[in-house]
PDB file of N, CA and C and ligand atoms in Angstrom:
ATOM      1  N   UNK A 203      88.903-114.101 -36.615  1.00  0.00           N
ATOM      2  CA  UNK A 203      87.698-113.315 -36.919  1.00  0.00           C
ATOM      3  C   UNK A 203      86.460-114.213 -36.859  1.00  0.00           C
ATOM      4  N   UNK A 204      85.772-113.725 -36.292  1.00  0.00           N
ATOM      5  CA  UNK A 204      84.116-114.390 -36.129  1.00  0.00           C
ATOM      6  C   UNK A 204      83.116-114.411 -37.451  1.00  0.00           C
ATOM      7  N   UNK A 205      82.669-115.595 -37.694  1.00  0.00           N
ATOM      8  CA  UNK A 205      82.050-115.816 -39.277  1.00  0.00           C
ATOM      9  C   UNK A 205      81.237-115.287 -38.836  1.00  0.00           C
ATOM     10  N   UNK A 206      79.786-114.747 -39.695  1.00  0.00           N
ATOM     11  CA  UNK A 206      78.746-114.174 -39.182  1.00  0.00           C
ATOM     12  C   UNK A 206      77.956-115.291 -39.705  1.00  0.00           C
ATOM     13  N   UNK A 207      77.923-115.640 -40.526  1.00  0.00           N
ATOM     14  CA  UNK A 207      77.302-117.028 -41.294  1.00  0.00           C
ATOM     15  C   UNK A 207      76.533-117.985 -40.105  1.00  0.00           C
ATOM     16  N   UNK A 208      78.391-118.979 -39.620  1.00  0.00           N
ATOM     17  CA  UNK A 208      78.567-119.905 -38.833  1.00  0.00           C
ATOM     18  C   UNK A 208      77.819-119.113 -37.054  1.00  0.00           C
ATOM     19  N   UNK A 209      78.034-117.917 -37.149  1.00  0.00           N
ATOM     20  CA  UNK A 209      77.211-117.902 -35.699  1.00  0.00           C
ATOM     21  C   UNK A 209      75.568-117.699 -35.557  1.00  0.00           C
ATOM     22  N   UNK A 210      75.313-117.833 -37.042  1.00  0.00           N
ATOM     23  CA  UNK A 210      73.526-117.477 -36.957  1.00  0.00           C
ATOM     24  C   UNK A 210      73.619-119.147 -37.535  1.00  0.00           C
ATOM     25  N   UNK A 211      74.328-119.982 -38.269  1.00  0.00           N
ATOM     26  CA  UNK A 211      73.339-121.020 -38.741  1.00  0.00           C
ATOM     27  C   UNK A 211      74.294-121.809 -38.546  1.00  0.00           C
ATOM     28  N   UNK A 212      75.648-121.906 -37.743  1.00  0.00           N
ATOM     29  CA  UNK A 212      76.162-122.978 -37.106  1.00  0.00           C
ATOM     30  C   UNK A 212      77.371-123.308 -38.263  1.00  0.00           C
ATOM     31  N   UNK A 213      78.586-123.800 -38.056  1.00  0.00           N
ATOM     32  CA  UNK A 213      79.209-124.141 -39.146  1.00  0.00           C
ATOM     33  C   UNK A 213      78.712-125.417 -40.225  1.00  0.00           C
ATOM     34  N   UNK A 214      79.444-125.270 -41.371  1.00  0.00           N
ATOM     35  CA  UNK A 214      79.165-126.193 -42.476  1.00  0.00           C
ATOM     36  C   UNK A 214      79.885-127.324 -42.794  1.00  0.00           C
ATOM     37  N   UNK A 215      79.645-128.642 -41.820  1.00  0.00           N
ATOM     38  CA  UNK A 215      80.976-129.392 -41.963  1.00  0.00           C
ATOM     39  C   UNK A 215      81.102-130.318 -43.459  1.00  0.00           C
ATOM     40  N   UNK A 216      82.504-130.449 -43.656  1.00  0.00           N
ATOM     41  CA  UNK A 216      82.439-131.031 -44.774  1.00  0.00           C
ATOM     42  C   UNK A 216      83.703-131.898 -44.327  1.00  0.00           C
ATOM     43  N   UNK A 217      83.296-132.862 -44.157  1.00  0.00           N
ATOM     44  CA  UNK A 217      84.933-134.254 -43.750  1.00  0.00           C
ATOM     45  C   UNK A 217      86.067-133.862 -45.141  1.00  0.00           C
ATOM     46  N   UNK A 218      87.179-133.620 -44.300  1.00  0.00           N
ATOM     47  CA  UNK A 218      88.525-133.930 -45.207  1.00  0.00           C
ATOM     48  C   UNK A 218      88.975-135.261 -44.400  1.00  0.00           C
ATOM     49  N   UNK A 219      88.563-135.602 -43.893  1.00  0.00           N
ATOM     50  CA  UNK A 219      89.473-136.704 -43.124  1.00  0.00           C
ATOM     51  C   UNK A 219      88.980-138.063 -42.761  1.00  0.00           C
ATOM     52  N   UNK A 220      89.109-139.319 -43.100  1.00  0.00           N
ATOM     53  CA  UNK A 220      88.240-140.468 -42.171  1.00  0.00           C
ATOM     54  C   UNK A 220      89.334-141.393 -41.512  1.00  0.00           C
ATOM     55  N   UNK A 221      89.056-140.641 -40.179  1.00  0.00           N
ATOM     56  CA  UNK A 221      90.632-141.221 -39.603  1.00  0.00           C
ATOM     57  C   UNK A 221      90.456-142.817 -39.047  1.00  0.00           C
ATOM     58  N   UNK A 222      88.739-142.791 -38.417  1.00  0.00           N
ATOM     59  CA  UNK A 222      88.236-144.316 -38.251  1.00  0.00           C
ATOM     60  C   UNK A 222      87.055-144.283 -38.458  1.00  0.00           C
ATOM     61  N   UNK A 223      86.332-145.482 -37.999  1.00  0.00           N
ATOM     62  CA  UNK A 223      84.541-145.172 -38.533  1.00  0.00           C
ATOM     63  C   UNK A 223      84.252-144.716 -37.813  1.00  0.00           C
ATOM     64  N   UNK A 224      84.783-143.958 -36.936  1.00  0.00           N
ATOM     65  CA  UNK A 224      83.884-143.516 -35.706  1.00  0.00           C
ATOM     66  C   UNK A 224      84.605-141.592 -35.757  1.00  0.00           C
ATOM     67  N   UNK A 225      86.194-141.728 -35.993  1.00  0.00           N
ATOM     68  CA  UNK A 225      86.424-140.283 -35.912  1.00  0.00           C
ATOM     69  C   UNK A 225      86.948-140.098 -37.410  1.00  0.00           C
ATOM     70  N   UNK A 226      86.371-138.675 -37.250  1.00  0.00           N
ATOM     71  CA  UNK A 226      86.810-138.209 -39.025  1.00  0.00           C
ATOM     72  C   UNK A 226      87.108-136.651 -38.190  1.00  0.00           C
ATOM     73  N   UNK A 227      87.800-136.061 -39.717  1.00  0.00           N
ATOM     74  CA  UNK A 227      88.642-134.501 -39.768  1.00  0.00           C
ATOM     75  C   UNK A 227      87.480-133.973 -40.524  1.00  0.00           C
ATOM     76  N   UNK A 228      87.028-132.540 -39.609  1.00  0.00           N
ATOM     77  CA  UNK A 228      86.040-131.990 -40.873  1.00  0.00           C
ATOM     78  C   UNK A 228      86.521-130.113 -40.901  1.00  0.00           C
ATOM     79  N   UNK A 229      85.825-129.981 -42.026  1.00  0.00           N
ATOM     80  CA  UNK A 229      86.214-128.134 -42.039  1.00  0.00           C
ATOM     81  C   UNK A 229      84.827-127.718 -41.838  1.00  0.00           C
ATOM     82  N   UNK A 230      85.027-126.432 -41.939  1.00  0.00           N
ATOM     83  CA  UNK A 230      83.661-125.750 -42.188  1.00  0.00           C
ATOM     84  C   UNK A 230      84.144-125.091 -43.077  1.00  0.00           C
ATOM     85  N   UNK A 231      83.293-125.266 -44.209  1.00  0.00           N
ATOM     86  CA  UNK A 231      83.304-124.273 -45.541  1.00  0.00           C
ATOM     87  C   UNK A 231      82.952-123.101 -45.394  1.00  0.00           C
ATOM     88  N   UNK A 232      82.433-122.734 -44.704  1.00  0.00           N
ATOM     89  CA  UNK A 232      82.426-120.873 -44.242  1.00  0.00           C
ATOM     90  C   UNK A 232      83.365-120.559 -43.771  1.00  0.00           C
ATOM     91  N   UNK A 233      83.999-121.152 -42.936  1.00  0.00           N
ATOM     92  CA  UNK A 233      85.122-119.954 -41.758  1.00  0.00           C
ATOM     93  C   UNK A 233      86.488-120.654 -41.887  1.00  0.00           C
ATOM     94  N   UNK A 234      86.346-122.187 -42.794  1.00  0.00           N
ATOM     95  CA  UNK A 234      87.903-123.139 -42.857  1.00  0.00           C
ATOM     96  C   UNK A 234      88.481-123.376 -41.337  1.00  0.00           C
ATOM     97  N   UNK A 235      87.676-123.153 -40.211  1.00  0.00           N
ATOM     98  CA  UNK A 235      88.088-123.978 -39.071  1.00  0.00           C
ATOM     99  C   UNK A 235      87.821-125.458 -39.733  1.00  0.00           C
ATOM    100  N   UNK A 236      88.934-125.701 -38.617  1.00  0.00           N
ATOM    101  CA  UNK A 236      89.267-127.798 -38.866  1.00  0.00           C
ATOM    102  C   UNK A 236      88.407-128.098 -37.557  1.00  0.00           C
ATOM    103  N   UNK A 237      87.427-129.107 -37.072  1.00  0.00           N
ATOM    104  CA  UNK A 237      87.551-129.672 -36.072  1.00  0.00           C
ATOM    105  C   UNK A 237      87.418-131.218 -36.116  1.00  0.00           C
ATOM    106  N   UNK A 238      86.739-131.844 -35.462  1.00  0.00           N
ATOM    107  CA  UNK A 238      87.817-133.941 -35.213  1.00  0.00           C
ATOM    108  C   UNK A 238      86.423-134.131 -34.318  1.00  0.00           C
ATOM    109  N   UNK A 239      86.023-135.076 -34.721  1.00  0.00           N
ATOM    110  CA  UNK A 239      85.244-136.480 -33.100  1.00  0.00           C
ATOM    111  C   UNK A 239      86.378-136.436 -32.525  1.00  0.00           C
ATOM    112  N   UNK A 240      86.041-135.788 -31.294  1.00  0.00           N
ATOM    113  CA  UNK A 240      86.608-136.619 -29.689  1.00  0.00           C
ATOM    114  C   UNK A 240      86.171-137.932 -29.240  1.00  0.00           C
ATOM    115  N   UNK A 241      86.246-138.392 -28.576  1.00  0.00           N
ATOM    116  CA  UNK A 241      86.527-139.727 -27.840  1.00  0.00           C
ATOM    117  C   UNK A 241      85.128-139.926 -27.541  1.00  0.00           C
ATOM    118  N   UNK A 242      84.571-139.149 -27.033  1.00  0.00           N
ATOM    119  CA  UNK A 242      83.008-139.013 -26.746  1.00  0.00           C
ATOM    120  C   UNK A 242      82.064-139.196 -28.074  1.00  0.00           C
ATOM    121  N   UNK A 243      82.579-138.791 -29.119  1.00  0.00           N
ATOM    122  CA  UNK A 243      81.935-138.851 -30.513  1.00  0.00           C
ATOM    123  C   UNK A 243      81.067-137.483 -30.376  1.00  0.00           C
ATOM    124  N   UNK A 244      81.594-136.788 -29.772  1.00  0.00           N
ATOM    125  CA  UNK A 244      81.655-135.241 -30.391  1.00  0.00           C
ATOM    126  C   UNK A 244      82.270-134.507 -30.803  1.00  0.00           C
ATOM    127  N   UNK A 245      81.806-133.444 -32.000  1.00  0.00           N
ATOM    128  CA  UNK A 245      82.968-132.073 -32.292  1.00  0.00           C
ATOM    129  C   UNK A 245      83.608-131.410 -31.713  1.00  0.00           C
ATOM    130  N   UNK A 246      84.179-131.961 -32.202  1.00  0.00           N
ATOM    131  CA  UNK A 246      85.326-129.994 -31.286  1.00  0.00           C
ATOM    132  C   UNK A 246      86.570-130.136 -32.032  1.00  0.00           C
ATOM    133  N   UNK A 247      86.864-128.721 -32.014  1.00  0.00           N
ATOM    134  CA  UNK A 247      88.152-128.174 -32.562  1.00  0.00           C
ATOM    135  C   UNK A 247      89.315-129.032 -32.548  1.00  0.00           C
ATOM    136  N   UNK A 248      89.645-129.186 -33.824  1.00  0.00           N
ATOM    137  CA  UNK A 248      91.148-129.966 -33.706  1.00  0.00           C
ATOM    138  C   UNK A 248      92.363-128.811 -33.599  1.00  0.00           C
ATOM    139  N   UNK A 249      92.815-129.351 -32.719  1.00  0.00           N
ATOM    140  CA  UNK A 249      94.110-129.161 -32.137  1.00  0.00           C
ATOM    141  C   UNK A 249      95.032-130.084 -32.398  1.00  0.00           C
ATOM    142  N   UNK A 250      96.303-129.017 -32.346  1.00  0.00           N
ATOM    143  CA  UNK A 250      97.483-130.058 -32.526  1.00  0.00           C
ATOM    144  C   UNK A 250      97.449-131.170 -32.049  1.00  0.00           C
ATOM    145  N   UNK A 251      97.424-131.152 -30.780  1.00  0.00           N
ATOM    146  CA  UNK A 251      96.948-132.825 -30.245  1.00  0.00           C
ATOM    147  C   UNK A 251      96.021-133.829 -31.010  1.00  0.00           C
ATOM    148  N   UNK A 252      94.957-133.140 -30.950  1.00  0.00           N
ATOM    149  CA  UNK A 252      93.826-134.047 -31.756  1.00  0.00           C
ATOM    150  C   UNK A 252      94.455-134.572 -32.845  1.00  0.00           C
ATOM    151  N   UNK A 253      95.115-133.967 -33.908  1.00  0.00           N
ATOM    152  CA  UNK A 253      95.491-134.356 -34.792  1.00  0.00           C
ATOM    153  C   UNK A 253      96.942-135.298 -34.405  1.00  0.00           C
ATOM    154  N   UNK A 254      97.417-135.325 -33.265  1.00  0.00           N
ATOM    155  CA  UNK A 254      98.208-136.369 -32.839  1.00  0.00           C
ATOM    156  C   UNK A 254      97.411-137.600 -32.737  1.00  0.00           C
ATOM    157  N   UNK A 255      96.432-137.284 -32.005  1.00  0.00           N
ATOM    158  CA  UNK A 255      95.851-138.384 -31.763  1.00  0.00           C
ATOM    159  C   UNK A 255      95.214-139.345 -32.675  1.00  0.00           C
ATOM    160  N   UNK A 256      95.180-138.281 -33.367  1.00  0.00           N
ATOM    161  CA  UNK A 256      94.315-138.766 -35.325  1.00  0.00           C
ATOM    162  C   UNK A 256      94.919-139.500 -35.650  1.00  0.00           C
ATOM    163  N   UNK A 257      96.597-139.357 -36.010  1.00  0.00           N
ATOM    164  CA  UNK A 257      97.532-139.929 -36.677  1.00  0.00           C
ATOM    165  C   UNK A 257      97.695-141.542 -36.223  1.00  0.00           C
ATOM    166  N   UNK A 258      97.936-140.956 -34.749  1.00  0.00           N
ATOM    167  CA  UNK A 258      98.194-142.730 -34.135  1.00  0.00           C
ATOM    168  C   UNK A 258      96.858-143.588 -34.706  1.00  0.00           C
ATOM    169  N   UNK A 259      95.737-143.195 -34.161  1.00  0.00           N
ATOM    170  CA  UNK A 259      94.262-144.061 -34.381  1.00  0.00           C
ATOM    171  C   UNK A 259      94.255-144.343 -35.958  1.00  0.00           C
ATOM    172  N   UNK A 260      94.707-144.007 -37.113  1.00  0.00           N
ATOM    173  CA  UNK A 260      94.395-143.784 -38.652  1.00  0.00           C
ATOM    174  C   UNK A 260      95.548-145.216 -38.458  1.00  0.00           C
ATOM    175  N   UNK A 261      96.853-144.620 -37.797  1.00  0.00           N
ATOM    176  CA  UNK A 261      97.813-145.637 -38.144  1.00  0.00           C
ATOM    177  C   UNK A 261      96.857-147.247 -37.720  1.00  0.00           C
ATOM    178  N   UNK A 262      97.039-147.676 -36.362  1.00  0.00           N
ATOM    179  CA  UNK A 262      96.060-148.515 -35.413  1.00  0.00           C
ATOM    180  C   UNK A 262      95.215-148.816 -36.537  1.00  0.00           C
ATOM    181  N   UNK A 263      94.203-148.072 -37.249  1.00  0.00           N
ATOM    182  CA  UNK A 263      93.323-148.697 -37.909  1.00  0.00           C
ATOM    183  C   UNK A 263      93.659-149.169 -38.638  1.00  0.00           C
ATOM    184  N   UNK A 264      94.654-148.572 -39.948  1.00  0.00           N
ATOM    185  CA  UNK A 264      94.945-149.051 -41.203  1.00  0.00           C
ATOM    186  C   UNK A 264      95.734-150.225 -40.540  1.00  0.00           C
ATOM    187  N   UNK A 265      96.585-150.518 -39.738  1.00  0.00           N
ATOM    188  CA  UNK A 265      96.871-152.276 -39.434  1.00  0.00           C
ATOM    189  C   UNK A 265      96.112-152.964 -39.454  1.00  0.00           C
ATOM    190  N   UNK A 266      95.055-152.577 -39.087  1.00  0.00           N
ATOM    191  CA  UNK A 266      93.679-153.924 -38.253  1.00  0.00           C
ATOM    192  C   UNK A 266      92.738-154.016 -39.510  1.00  0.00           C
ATOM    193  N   UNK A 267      93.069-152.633 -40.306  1.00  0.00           N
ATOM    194  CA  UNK A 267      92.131-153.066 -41.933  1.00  0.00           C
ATOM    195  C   UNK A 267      93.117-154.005 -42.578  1.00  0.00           C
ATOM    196  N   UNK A 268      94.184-153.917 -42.547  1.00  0.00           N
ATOM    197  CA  UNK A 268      95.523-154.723 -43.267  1.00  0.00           C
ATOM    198  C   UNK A 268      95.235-156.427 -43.022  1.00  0.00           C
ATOM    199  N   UNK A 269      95.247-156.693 -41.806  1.00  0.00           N
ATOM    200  CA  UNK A 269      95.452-157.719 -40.829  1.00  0.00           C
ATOM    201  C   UNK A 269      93.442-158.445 -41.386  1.00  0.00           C
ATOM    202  N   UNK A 270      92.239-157.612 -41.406  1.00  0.00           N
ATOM    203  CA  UNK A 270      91.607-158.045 -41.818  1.00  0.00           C
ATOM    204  C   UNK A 270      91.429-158.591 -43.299  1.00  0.00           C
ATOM    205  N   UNK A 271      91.995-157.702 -44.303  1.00  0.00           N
ATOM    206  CA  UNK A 271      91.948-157.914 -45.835  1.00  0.00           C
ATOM    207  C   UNK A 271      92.951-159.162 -45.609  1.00  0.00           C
ATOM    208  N   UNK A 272      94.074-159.730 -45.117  1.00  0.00           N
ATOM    209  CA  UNK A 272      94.610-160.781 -45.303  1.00  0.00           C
ATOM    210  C   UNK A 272      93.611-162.467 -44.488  1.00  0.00           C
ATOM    211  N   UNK A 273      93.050-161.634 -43.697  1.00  0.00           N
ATOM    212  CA  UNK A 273      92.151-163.392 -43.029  1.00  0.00           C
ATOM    213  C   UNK A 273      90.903-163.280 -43.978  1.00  0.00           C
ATOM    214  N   UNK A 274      90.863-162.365 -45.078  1.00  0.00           N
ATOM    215  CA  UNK A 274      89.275-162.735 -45.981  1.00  0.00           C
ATOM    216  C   UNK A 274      90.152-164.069 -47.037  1.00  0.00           C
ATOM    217  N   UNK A 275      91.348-163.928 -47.265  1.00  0.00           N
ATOM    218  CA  UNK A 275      92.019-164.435 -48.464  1.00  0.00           C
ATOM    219  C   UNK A 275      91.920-165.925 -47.835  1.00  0.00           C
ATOM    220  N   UNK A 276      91.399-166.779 -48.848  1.00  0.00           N
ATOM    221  CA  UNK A 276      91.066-168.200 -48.488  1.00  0.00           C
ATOM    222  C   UNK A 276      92.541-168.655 -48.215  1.00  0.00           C
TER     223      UNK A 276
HETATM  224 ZN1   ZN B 825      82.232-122.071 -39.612  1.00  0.00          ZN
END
């Protein structure tokens, strides 16, 4: 069903997700569509995929945050 809200004043994103600093998971609090940064560092609808793709990149990151918090330790 079509929000009437989101098509006169655009959806309302609110991040559930910070998958890297660059892509995050967001909703819209009007209509509870999910959408994701693409690769481009634009919105669009998450899809199953996207959210594949989320998973791997979140994983990828949280190593390289891991791997950094251990070279701060004198
Ligand atoms: Zn919306």
């Amino acid at each position: 069903m079509r929000n009437i809200y989101c098509s006169f004043f655009g959806h309302e994103f609110k991040i559930t997700k910070h998958v890297t600093h660059y892509v995050k998971e967001f909703k819209c609090t009007q209509c509870n569509k999910q959408f994701t940064t693409d690769q481009s560092g634009n919105i669009t609808a998450l899809t199953p995929k996207h959210r594949e793709i989320n998973a791997v990149l979140e994983k990828i990151h949280h190593k390289k945050q891991k791997k950094k918090n251990l070279q701060l330790i004198p």
